[in-house]
CSV table of C-alpha atoms in Angstrom, one decimal:
chain,number,residue,atom,x,y,z
D,3,MET,CA,231.2,96.0,188.4
D,4,SER,CA,228.4,93.7,187.5
D,5,TYR,CA,227.2,93.1,184.0
D,6,ASP,CA,223.9,94.8,184.8
D,7,SER,CA,225.5,97.9,186.2
D,8,ALA,CA,228.0,98.1,183.4
D,9,ALA,CA,225.3,97.9,180.8
D,10,ALA,CA,223.2,100.5,182.5
D,11,THR,CA,226.1,102.9,182.7
D,12,ALA,CA,227.0,102.4,179.0
D,13,ALA,CA,223.4,103.0,177.9
D,14,SER,CA,223.3,106.2,179.8
D,15,PRO,CA,226.6,108.2,179.3
D,16,SER,CA,225.4,110.7,182.0
D,17,ALA,CA,224.9,108.0,184.6
D,18,SER,CA,228.4,108.3,186.0
D,19,LYS,CA,227.7,111.9,186.8
D,20,ILE,CA,224.5,111.3,188.8
D,21,ALA,CA,224.6,111.0,192.5
D,22,LYS,CA,225.0,107.5,193.9
D,23,PRO,CA,221.5,106.0,194.3
D,24,LEU,CA,219.9,105.3,197.6
D,25,PRO,CA,219.6,101.7,198.9
D,26,SER,CA,216.9,99.8,197.2
D,27,SER,CA,214.7,99.9,200.3
D,28,GLU,CA,214.7,103.7,200.3
D,29,ARG,CA,214.1,104.2,196.5
D,30,ILE,CA,210.7,105.0,195.2
D,31,ALA,CA,208.9,102.7,192.8
D,32,LEU,CA,208.3,103.7,189.2
D,33,ASP,CA,204.5,103.6,190.0
D,34,ASP,CA,204.9,106.3,192.5
D,35,VAL,CA,207.4,108.7,190.7
D,36,PRO,CA,206.2,112.3,190.3
D,37,VAL,CA,205.1,113.4,186.8
D,38,ASN,CA,207.9,114.8,184.9
D,39,ARG,CA,208.7,116.1,181.4
D,40,PHE,CA,209.3,112.6,180.1
D,41,HIS,CA,205.7,111.6,181.2
D,42,ILE,CA,204.4,114.6,179.4
D,43,LYS,CA,206.3,113.8,176.2
D,44,ILE,CA,205.0,110.2,176.1
D,45,ALA,CA,201.5,111.4,176.9
D,46,GLY,CA,201.8,114.1,174.1
D,47,LEU,CA,202.8,111.5,171.6
D,48,THR,CA,200.0,109.2,172.4
D,49,PHE,CA,197.5,112.1,172.7
D,50,GLY,CA,198.6,113.5,169.4
D,51,ALA,CA,198.0,110.1,167.8
D,52,HIS,CA,194.5,110.0,169.1
D,53,LEU,CA,193.8,113.5,167.9
D,54,THR,CA,194.9,112.3,164.4
D,55,GLU,CA,192.8,109.1,164.7
D,56,GLY,CA,189.7,110.9,165.8
D,57,TYR,CA,190.1,113.4,163.0
D,58,ALA,CA,190.7,110.7,160.4
D,59,ILE,CA,187.5,108.9,161.5
D,60,GLY,CA,185.4,112.0,161.9
D,61,THR,CA,186.0,113.2,158.3
D,62,ILE,CA,184.3,110.3,156.6
D,63,GLY,CA,180.7,111.3,157.5
D,64,TYR,CA,180.9,114.6,155.7
D,65,ALA,CA,183.2,113.4,153.0
D,66,LEU,CA,180.6,111.0,151.8
D,67,THR,CA,178.3,114.0,151.0
D,68,SER,CA,180.8,115.4,148.6
D,69,LEU,CA,181.9,112.0,147.4
D,70,SER,CA,178.3,111.0,146.4
D,71,GLN,CA,178.3,113.9,143.9
D,72,GLN,CA,180.9,112.1,141.9
D,73,ILE,CA,180.2,108.4,142.6
D,74,GLN,CA,176.7,107.0,143.1
D,75,LEU,CA,176.9,105.0,146.4
D,76,SER,CA,174.5,102.4,147.5
D,77,PRO,CA,173.6,102.0,151.2
D,78,SER,CA,175.9,99.0,151.2
D,79,GLU,CA,178.8,100.9,149.8
D,80,MET,CA,178.3,103.7,152.2
D,81,GLY,CA,178.4,101.2,155.0
D,82,MET,CA,181.5,99.6,153.5
D,83,ILE,CA,183.4,102.9,153.4
D,84,GLY,CA,182.2,103.9,156.8
D,85,GLY,CA,183.1,100.7,158.4
D,86,SER,CA,186.4,99.9,156.6
D,87,THR,CA,188.6,101.8,159.1
D,88,LEU,CA,187.0,99.8,161.9
D,89,VAL,CA,187.7,96.5,160.1
D,90,GLY,CA,191.3,97.7,159.6
D,91,ILE,CA,191.6,98.4,163.3
D,92,PHE,CA,190.4,94.9,164.0
D,93,PHE,CA,193.2,93.3,162.1
D,94,GLY,CA,195.8,95.9,163.1
D,95,SER,CA,195.1,95.4,166.8
D,96,LEU,CA,195.4,91.7,166.6
D,97,LEU,CA,198.6,91.8,164.5
D,98,PHE,CA,200.5,94.6,166.2
D,99,GLY,CA,199.3,93.8,169.6
D,100,ARG,CA,201.0,90.4,169.5
D,101,LEU,CA,204.0,91.9,167.7
D,102,SER,CA,204.4,94.5,170.4
D,103,ASP,CA,204.6,91.9,173.1
D,104,ILE,CA,207.2,90.0,171.0
D,105,VAL,CA,209.5,92.7,169.6
D,106,GLY,CA,208.8,95.5,172.0
D,107,ARG,CA,206.6,98.7,172.2
D,108,LYS,CA,208.8,101.3,170.5
D,109,LYS,CA,209.0,99.7,167.0
D,110,ILE,CA,205.2,99.3,166.7
D,111,PHE,CA,204.8,102.8,168.2
D,112,LEU,CA,206.6,104.1,165.2
D,113,TYR,CA,205.7,101.7,162.4
D,114,SER,CA,202.0,102.1,163.0
D,115,PHE,CA,202.1,105.8,162.1
D,116,ILE,CA,204.1,105.2,158.9
D,117,ILE,CA,201.0,103.1,157.7
D,118,ILE,CA,198.5,105.8,158.9
D,119,THR,CA,200.5,108.7,157.2
D,120,LEU,CA,200.9,107.0,153.9
D,121,ALA,CA,197.3,105.7,153.7
D,122,ALA,CA,195.8,109.1,154.8
D,123,PHE,CA,197.5,110.9,152.0
D,124,GLY,CA,196.7,108.1,149.6
D,125,GLN,CA,192.9,108.8,150.0
D,126,PHE,CA,193.4,111.8,147.8
D,127,PHE,CA,194.1,109.6,144.8
D,128,ALA,CA,191.2,107.2,145.3
D,129,GLU,CA,189.0,107.0,142.1
D,130,THR,CA,186.5,104.3,143.2
D,131,ALA,CA,184.6,103.3,146.2
D,132,LEU,CA,186.8,100.2,146.5
D,133,GLN,CA,190.0,102.2,146.4
D,134,LEU,CA,188.8,104.5,149.1
D,135,THR,CA,187.7,101.6,151.2
D,136,LEU,CA,191.2,100.0,150.9
D,137,MET,CA,192.9,103.3,152.0
D,138,ARG,CA,190.5,103.7,154.9
D,139,PHE,CA,191.2,99.9,155.8
D,140,LEU,CA,194.9,100.6,155.9
D,141,ILE,CA,194.5,103.7,158.1
D,142,GLY,CA,192.6,101.3,160.4
D,143,VAL,CA,195.4,98.8,160.4
D,144,GLY,CA,197.8,101.5,161.6
D,145,MET,CA,195.3,102.8,164.2
D,146,GLY,CA,194.9,99.2,165.5
D,147,GLY,CA,198.6,99.0,166.1
D,148,ASP,CA,198.7,102.4,167.8
D,149,PHE,CA,195.7,101.7,170.0
D,150,SER,CA,197.3,98.5,171.2
D,151,VAL,CA,200.7,99.9,171.8
D,152,GLY,CA,199.9,103.6,172.8
D,153,HIS,CA,197.7,102.6,175.7
D,154,THR,CA,200.2,99.9,176.7
D,155,ILE,CA,203.3,102.0,176.6
D,156,LEU,CA,201.7,105.0,178.5
D,157,ALA,CA,200.3,102.7,181.1
D,158,GLU,CA,203.7,101.1,181.7
D,159,PHE,CA,205.4,104.5,182.2
D,160,SER,CA,202.6,106.2,184.1
D,161,PRO,CA,202.5,106.6,188.0
D,162,ARG,CA,199.5,105.1,189.6
D,163,LYS,CA,198.1,108.3,190.9
D,164,HIS,CA,197.8,109.8,187.5
D,165,ARG,CA,197.5,106.6,185.4
D,166,GLY,CA,193.7,106.8,185.1
D,167,THR,CA,193.8,110.5,184.2
D,168,LEU,CA,196.4,110.0,181.5
D,169,LEU,CA,194.9,106.8,180.1
D,170,GLY,CA,191.3,108.3,180.3
D,171,SER,CA,192.5,111.5,178.5
D,172,PHE,CA,192.8,109.6,175.3
D,173,SER,CA,189.1,109.8,174.9
D,174,VAL,CA,189.2,113.7,175.3
D,175,ILE,CA,191.9,114.1,172.7
D,176,TRP,CA,190.2,111.6,170.3
D,177,THR,CA,187.0,113.5,170.7
D,178,VAL,CA,188.7,116.9,170.0
D,179,GLY,CA,190.1,115.6,166.8
D,180,TYR,CA,186.6,114.1,165.9
D,181,VAL,CA,184.9,117.4,166.5
D,182,ILE,CA,187.6,119.3,164.6
D,183,ALA,CA,186.9,117.1,161.6
D,184,ASN,CA,183.1,117.6,162.0
D,185,VAL,CA,183.6,121.4,162.1
D,186,ILE,CA,185.7,121.4,159.0
D,187,GLY,CA,183.4,118.9,157.3
D,188,LEU,CA,180.3,121.1,158.1
D,189,SER,CA,182.1,124.2,156.6
D,190,TYR,CA,183.9,122.7,153.6
D,191,GLY,CA,182.9,119.1,153.1
D,192,ASP,CA,180.3,119.9,150.4
D,193,SER,CA,182.0,123.1,149.0
D,194,ALA,CA,183.2,121.5,145.8
D,195,PRO,CA,182.9,118.1,144.0
D,196,ASP,CA,186.6,117.3,145.0
D,197,ALA,CA,186.2,118.6,148.6
D,198,TRP,CA,186.1,115.1,150.0
D,199,ARG,CA,189.7,114.4,148.7
D,200,TRP,CA,191.1,117.3,150.5
D,201,LEU,CA,189.1,116.6,153.7
D,202,LEU,CA,190.2,113.0,154.0
D,203,ALA,CA,193.8,113.6,152.9
D,204,SER,CA,194.2,116.4,155.5
D,205,ALA,CA,194.5,113.7,158.2
D,206,GLY,CA,198.0,113.0,156.8
D,207,ILE,CA,199.3,116.3,158.1
D,208,PRO,CA,199.1,115.7,161.8
D,209,ALA,CA,199.9,112.0,161.2
D,210,LEU,CA,203.2,113.0,159.6
D,211,ILE,CA,204.0,115.4,162.5
D,212,ILE,CA,203.4,112.7,165.1
D,213,LEU,CA,205.5,110.2,163.1
D,214,LEU,CA,208.5,112.5,163.2
D,215,LEU,CA,208.2,113.3,166.8
D,216,ARG,CA,208.0,109.6,167.8
D,217,ILE,CA,211.5,108.9,166.4
D,218,GLY,CA,213.8,108.2,169.4
D,219,THR,CA,211.1,107.0,171.8
D,220,PRO,CA,212.7,104.5,174.4
D,221,GLU,CA,211.6,101.1,175.0
D,222,SER,CA,209.2,100.3,177.9
D,223,PRO,CA,211.3,99.2,180.9
D,224,ARG,CA,208.5,97.0,182.1
D,225,TRP,CA,208.7,95.1,178.8
D,226,LEU,CA,212.5,94.9,178.9
D,227,LEU,CA,212.3,93.5,182.4
D,228,SER,CA,209.7,90.9,181.5
D,229,LYS,CA,212.1,89.6,178.8
D,230,GLY,CA,215.0,89.3,181.2
D,231,ARG,CA,216.8,92.4,179.9
D,232,LYS,CA,217.2,93.9,183.3
D,233,ALA,CA,220.2,96.1,182.6
D,234,GLU,CA,218.5,97.8,179.6
D,235,ALA,CA,215.4,98.3,181.7
D,236,GLU,CA,217.3,99.9,184.5
D,237,ALA,CA,219.1,102.1,182.0
D,238,VAL,CA,215.9,103.5,180.7
D,239,VAL,CA,214.6,104.2,184.3
D,240,LEU,CA,217.9,105.8,185.2
D,241,LYS,CA,218.0,108.0,182.2
D,242,HIS,CA,214.4,109.3,182.3
D,243,PHE,CA,213.6,109.2,186.0
D,244,GLY,CA,216.9,109.4,187.9
D,245,PRO,CA,219.0,107.1,190.2
D,246,ASN,CA,216.6,106.9,193.1
D,247,VAL,CA,213.6,105.3,191.2
D,248,LYS,CA,213.4,101.4,191.2
D,249,LEU,CA,211.6,99.2,188.7
D,250,GLU,CA,209.5,96.5,190.2
D,251,GLY,CA,208.5,93.4,188.2
D,252,LYS,CA,209.6,90.0,187.2
D,253,ILE,CA,210.7,88.0,184.2
D,254,GLU,CA,207.6,86.2,182.7
D,255,THR,CA,208.0,82.5,182.4
D,256,HIS,CA,204.4,81.4,181.9
D,257,ALA,CA,204.0,78.2,179.8
D,258,HIS,CA,201.4,79.9,177.5
D,259,SER,CA,202.1,83.1,175.6
D,260,GLY,CA,200.3,85.4,173.2
D,261,TYR,CA,196.5,85.2,172.8
D,262,SER,CA,196.3,81.7,174.3
D,263,ARG,CA,197.5,83.2,177.6
D,264,LEU,CA,194.5,85.6,177.7
D,265,PHE,CA,192.2,82.5,177.9
D,266,GLN,CA,193.9,80.9,180.8
D,267,PRO,CA,191.8,80.5,184.0
D,268,ASP,CA,193.4,83.4,185.8
D,269,LEU,CA,192.8,85.9,182.9
D,270,ILE,CA,189.8,84.7,180.9
D,271,ARG,CA,187.2,86.6,182.9
D,272,ARG,CA,189.1,89.9,182.5
D,273,THR,CA,189.6,89.1,178.8
D,274,LEU,CA,185.9,88.6,178.2
D,275,PHE,CA,185.0,91.6,180.3
D,276,ASN,CA,187.3,94.0,178.4
D,277,CYS,CA,186.2,92.6,175.0
D,278,LEU,CA,182.4,92.8,175.7
D,279,PHE,CA,182.2,96.1,177.6
D,280,PHE,CA,184.4,97.8,175.1
D,281,THR,CA,182.3,96.5,172.2
D,282,CYS,CA,178.9,97.4,173.8
D,283,LEU,CA,180.1,100.9,174.4
D,284,VAL,CA,181.5,101.7,171.0
D,285,ILE,CA,178.9,100.0,168.7
D,286,PRO,CA,176.4,102.8,169.4
D,287,TYR,CA,179.0,105.5,169.4
D,288,PHE,CA,180.4,104.7,165.9
D,289,ALA,CA,177.1,103.7,164.5
D,290,ILE,CA,175.3,107.0,165.5
D,291,TYR,CA,178.2,109.5,165.0
D,292,THR,CA,179.5,108.0,161.6
D,293,PHE,CA,176.0,108.8,160.2
D,294,LEU,CA,175.1,111.7,162.4
D,295,PRO,CA,173.9,113.8,159.5
D,296,LEU,CA,171.5,111.1,158.2
D,297,ILE,CA,170.2,110.4,161.8
D,298,LEU,CA,169.6,114.1,162.4
D,299,LYS,CA,167.7,114.3,159.1
D,300,ILE,CA,165.5,111.3,160.0
D,301,MET,CA,164.8,112.9,163.4
D,302,GLY,CA,163.9,116.2,161.8
D,303,LEU,CA,166.8,118.0,163.6
D,304,ASN,CA,168.9,118.9,160.6
D,305,GLU,CA,167.9,122.5,160.1
D,306,GLY,CA,171.0,124.5,160.2
D,307,PHE,CA,174.1,123.7,162.3
D,308,GLY,CA,172.6,124.3,165.7
D,309,THR,CA,171.9,120.7,166.8
D,310,ASP,CA,175.0,119.2,165.1
D,311,PHE,CA,177.2,121.9,166.8
D,312,MET,CA,175.5,121.3,170.2
D,313,LEU,CA,176.0,117.6,170.1
D,314,ASN,CA,179.7,118.0,169.1
D,315,THR,CA,180.1,120.3,172.0
D,316,MET,CA,178.6,117.7,174.2
D,317,LEU,CA,181.1,115.2,173.1
D,318,VAL,CA,184.0,117.4,174.2
D,319,VAL,CA,182.3,118.5,177.4
D,320,GLY,CA,181.5,114.9,178.2
D,321,ALA,CA,185.1,113.7,177.5
D,322,VAL,CA,186.5,116.3,179.9
D,323,LEU,CA,183.8,115.5,182.5
D,324,GLY,CA,184.9,111.9,182.1
D,325,ILE,CA,188.3,112.7,183.3
D,326,TRP,CA,187.0,114.2,186.5
D,327,LEU,CA,184.6,111.2,187.0
D,328,THR,CA,187.4,108.8,186.5
D,329,ILE,CA,189.4,110.5,189.3
D,330,LYS,CA,186.4,110.8,191.7
D,331,LEU,CA,184.4,107.6,191.2
D,332,PRO,CA,185.3,103.9,191.5
D,333,ARG,CA,185.8,102.5,188.0
D,334,ARG,CA,182.9,100.0,188.4
D,335,VAL,CA,180.4,102.6,189.6
D,336,PHE,CA,181.2,105.0,186.7
D,337,LEU,CA,180.9,102.3,184.1
D,338,ILE,CA,177.8,100.5,185.2
D,339,ALA,CA,175.9,103.9,185.8
D,340,SER,CA,176.9,105.2,182.5
D,341,PHE,CA,175.6,102.1,180.7
D,342,ALA,CA,172.3,102.5,182.5
D,343,VAL,CA,172.0,106.2,181.6
D,344,THR,CA,172.8,105.8,177.9
D,345,ALA,CA,170.6,102.8,177.4
D,346,ALA,CA,167.6,104.6,179.0
D,347,ALA,CA,168.2,107.8,177.0
D,348,LEU,CA,168.2,105.8,173.7
D,349,ALA,CA,165.1,103.8,174.6
D,350,LEU,CA,163.2,107.0,175.5
D,351,LEU,CA,164.4,108.6,172.3
D,352,ALA,CA,163.1,105.8,170.2
D,353,LEU,CA,159.6,106.2,171.9
D,354,LEU,CA,159.2,109.9,171.3
D,355,PRO,CA,157.2,111.2,168.3
D,356,GLN,CA,159.1,113.4,165.8
D,357,SER,CA,157.2,116.4,167.0
D,358,ALA,CA,158.8,116.3,170.5
D,359,THR,CA,161.8,118.3,169.3
D,360,VAL,CA,163.0,119.7,172.6
D,361,ALA,CA,162.7,116.3,174.4
D,362,MET,CA,164.6,114.6,171.6
D,363,ILE,CA,167.4,117.1,171.7
D,364,LEU,CA,167.6,116.8,175.6
D,365,LEU,CA,167.7,113.0,175.4
D,366,PHE,CA,170.2,113.0,172.6
D,367,SER,CA,172.4,115.4,174.5
D,368,ALA,CA,172.2,113.3,177.7
D,369,PHE,CA,173.2,110.3,175.7
D,370,THR,CA,176.1,112.1,174.0
D,371,LEU,CA,177.4,113.6,177.2
D,372,THR,CA,177.4,110.4,179.2
D,373,LEU,CA,178.6,108.2,176.4
D,374,SER,CA,181.6,110.5,175.7
D,375,ALA,CA,182.3,110.6,179.5
D,376,VAL,CA,182.5,106.9,180.1
D,377,SER,CA,184.5,106.4,176.9
D,378,ASN,CA,187.4,107.5,179.0
D,379,LEU,CA,187.4,104.0,180.6
D,380,VAL,CA,188.1,102.2,177.3
D,381,GLY,CA,191.6,103.6,177.6
D,382,VAL,CA,191.9,102.7,181.2
D,383,PHE,CA,190.5,99.2,181.9
D,384,PRO,CA,192.3,97.1,179.1
D,385,ALA,CA,195.7,98.6,179.9
D,386,GLU,CA,195.3,97.9,183.6
D,387,CYS,CA,193.8,94.4,183.5
D,388,PHE,CA,196.6,92.4,181.9
D,389,PRO,CA,200.2,91.5,183.0
D,390,THR,CA,203.2,92.9,181.1
D,391,GLU,CA,203.8,89.7,179.1
D,392,VAL,CA,200.5,90.0,177.2
D,393,ARG,CA,199.4,93.5,178.0
D,394,ALA,CA,199.5,94.7,174.4
D,395,CYS,CA,197.8,91.4,173.3
D,396,GLY,CA,195.1,92.1,175.8
D,397,VAL,CA,194.6,95.6,174.7
D,398,GLY,CA,194.8,94.6,171.1
D,399,LEU,CA,192.2,91.9,171.5
D,400,ALA,CA,189.8,94.3,173.4
D,401,VAL,CA,190.2,96.9,170.6
D,402,ALA,CA,189.9,94.3,167.8
D,403,ALA,CA,186.6,93.0,169.4
D,404,SER,CA,185.3,96.5,169.8
D,405,ARG,CA,186.1,97.5,166.2
D,406,LEU,CA,184.6,94.3,164.7
D,407,GLY,CA,181.5,95.1,166.5
D,408,SER,CA,181.6,98.7,165.6
D,409,ALA,CA,182.3,97.8,161.9
D,410,ALA,CA,179.3,95.6,161.9
D,411,GLY,CA,177.1,98.2,163.6
D,412,THR,CA,178.3,101.0,161.2
D,413,TYR,CA,177.7,98.6,158.2
D,414,PHE,CA,174.2,97.7,159.2
D,415,LEU,CA,173.0,101.0,160.6
D,416,PRO,CA,172.0,102.6,157.2
D,417,ILE,CA,170.5,99.3,156.1
D,418,SER,CA,168.6,98.9,159.4
D,419,MET,CA,167.4,102.5,159.0
D,420,ALA,CA,166.1,101.8,155.5
D,421,THR,CA,164.4,98.4,156.3
D,422,LEU,CA,163.4,98.5,160.0
D,423,GLY,CA,163.0,102.2,160.5
D,424,PHE,CA,164.4,104.6,163.1
D,425,SER,CA,162.8,103.4,166.3
D,426,PRO,CA,163.6,99.7,166.0
D,427,THR,CA,167.2,100.5,165.1
D,428,ILE,CA,167.6,102.7,168.2
D,429,PHE,CA,166.0,100.0,170.4
D,430,ILE,CA,168.6,97.6,169.2
D,431,LEU,CA,171.4,100.0,170.2
D,432,SER,CA,169.8,100.4,173.6
D,433,ALA,CA,169.7,96.7,174.0
D,434,ILE,CA,173.4,96.5,173.3
D,435,LEU,CA,174.1,99.0,176.0
D,436,ILE,CA,172.0,97.0,178.5
D,437,ALA,CA,174.1,93.9,177.7
D,438,GLY,CA,177.3,96.0,178.5
D,439,MET,CA,175.9,97.0,181.9
D,440,LEU,CA,175.1,93.4,182.7
D,441,VAL,CA,178.6,92.3,181.8
D,442,SER,CA,180.1,95.0,183.8
D,443,ILE,CA,178.0,94.1,186.9
D,444,ALA,CA,179.2,90.5,186.6
D,445,TRP,CA,182.9,91.0,185.8
D,446,ALA,CA,184.2,94.5,186.1
D,447,PRO,CA,187.3,94.7,188.4
D,448,GLU,CA,188.1,97.6,190.6
D,449,THR,CA,191.5,98.9,189.7
D,450,LYS,CA,191.6,102.4,191.1
D,451,GLN,CA,194.5,103.3,193.4
D,452,LEU,CA,196.4,100.1,192.6
D,453,THR,CA,199.9,99.7,191.2
D,454,LEU,CA,200.0,98.4,187.7
D,455,ASN,CA,201.3,95.0,189.0
D,456,GLN,CA,198.4,94.9,191.5
D,457,ALA,CA,195.8,96.0,189.0
D,458,CYS,CA,196.6,93.2,186.6
D,459,GLY,CA,196.7,90.6,189.4
D,460,ASN,CA,200.4,90.2,189.7
């Protein structure tokens, strides 16, 4: 028996009891294996993480209202607290994206949630704006690691037929968590002077659950194979998918590694595309929805919970619609058209007088629905565009770039509203969406229906 076969059998005690595998030519590729319980488990662990992350980010807008009763916050401090998680995601994505490509996926898959859990509970004990900013920053560091490795590990296990749906569903689950936070924030965020503590720290509960459930997650066989650990890779495939599934791939021996590899001639266009389109999508998303109560007040739409509830409903409906559109439409068409619709909606919104209440609500709803739908693609494109050797680096860099832009947008939005006014601020956000559309027209690849190796150009 060869070393590879012996190692595979040792790694999977039940392997000797499984029927003899078919010849290699008759076995199905990992990209074409039917969805099984293991796929569902990995998807559940990544989806649960995004639920937690959406919830953790969604709580801050309403916690600030309660917090301001205890601590007087300047617009700059509000922007600092609101953007600190996004800055943390920037650093966490760069750090853990690279580490994931070096040490493997499963360690970062676990360690990132240790950081999130501890920092989420730590928010309860913050006494100053700076302390709260630090806790939010650490949550972001953990999220950055999870964004990098979560998208990567699910892409590397998913069959191509369902890869877009599974990766795109991150947006739905994230949005559900965000909306749950909004509902709780609307109901209890201002109920007592200390309500903000309980609201923010409550994110630690789902984080702890996900952390415990992630213990025992196997390593990605594609990563193992790329490092020359063929026997271990085959053992993982054998254990979770059976003897008649084959793993296709190769040992990566490129002279450049890490982030420098992303800027080599064969990858630089994909690197720039993913960083720029991702950034242009999420700057308006986080800037507007972090300070949604403030924006609705400026627009004169803050009477009762009706408009807020409707927009949050649109976020969820749009995210679900985005899954269907990801299945039905070419990736490029969906992305470019969505940029055009959202940019037009914001530009028209900036032009309307405050008295045009119905038109403002309709345009805001169209913007929300479309932006939420196309946000599915931020989980799809980066994970599909890069080879295994630097996939987590590629995803991490795209996430980092997007969160740096989002942090800047979130920081400057209340300042811009106070100095330039509502309409100029909204025009700036519309221009950012137009820039994203132009980048997508020039550089967006079409990855639908391709195997993961084909999608990343291997």
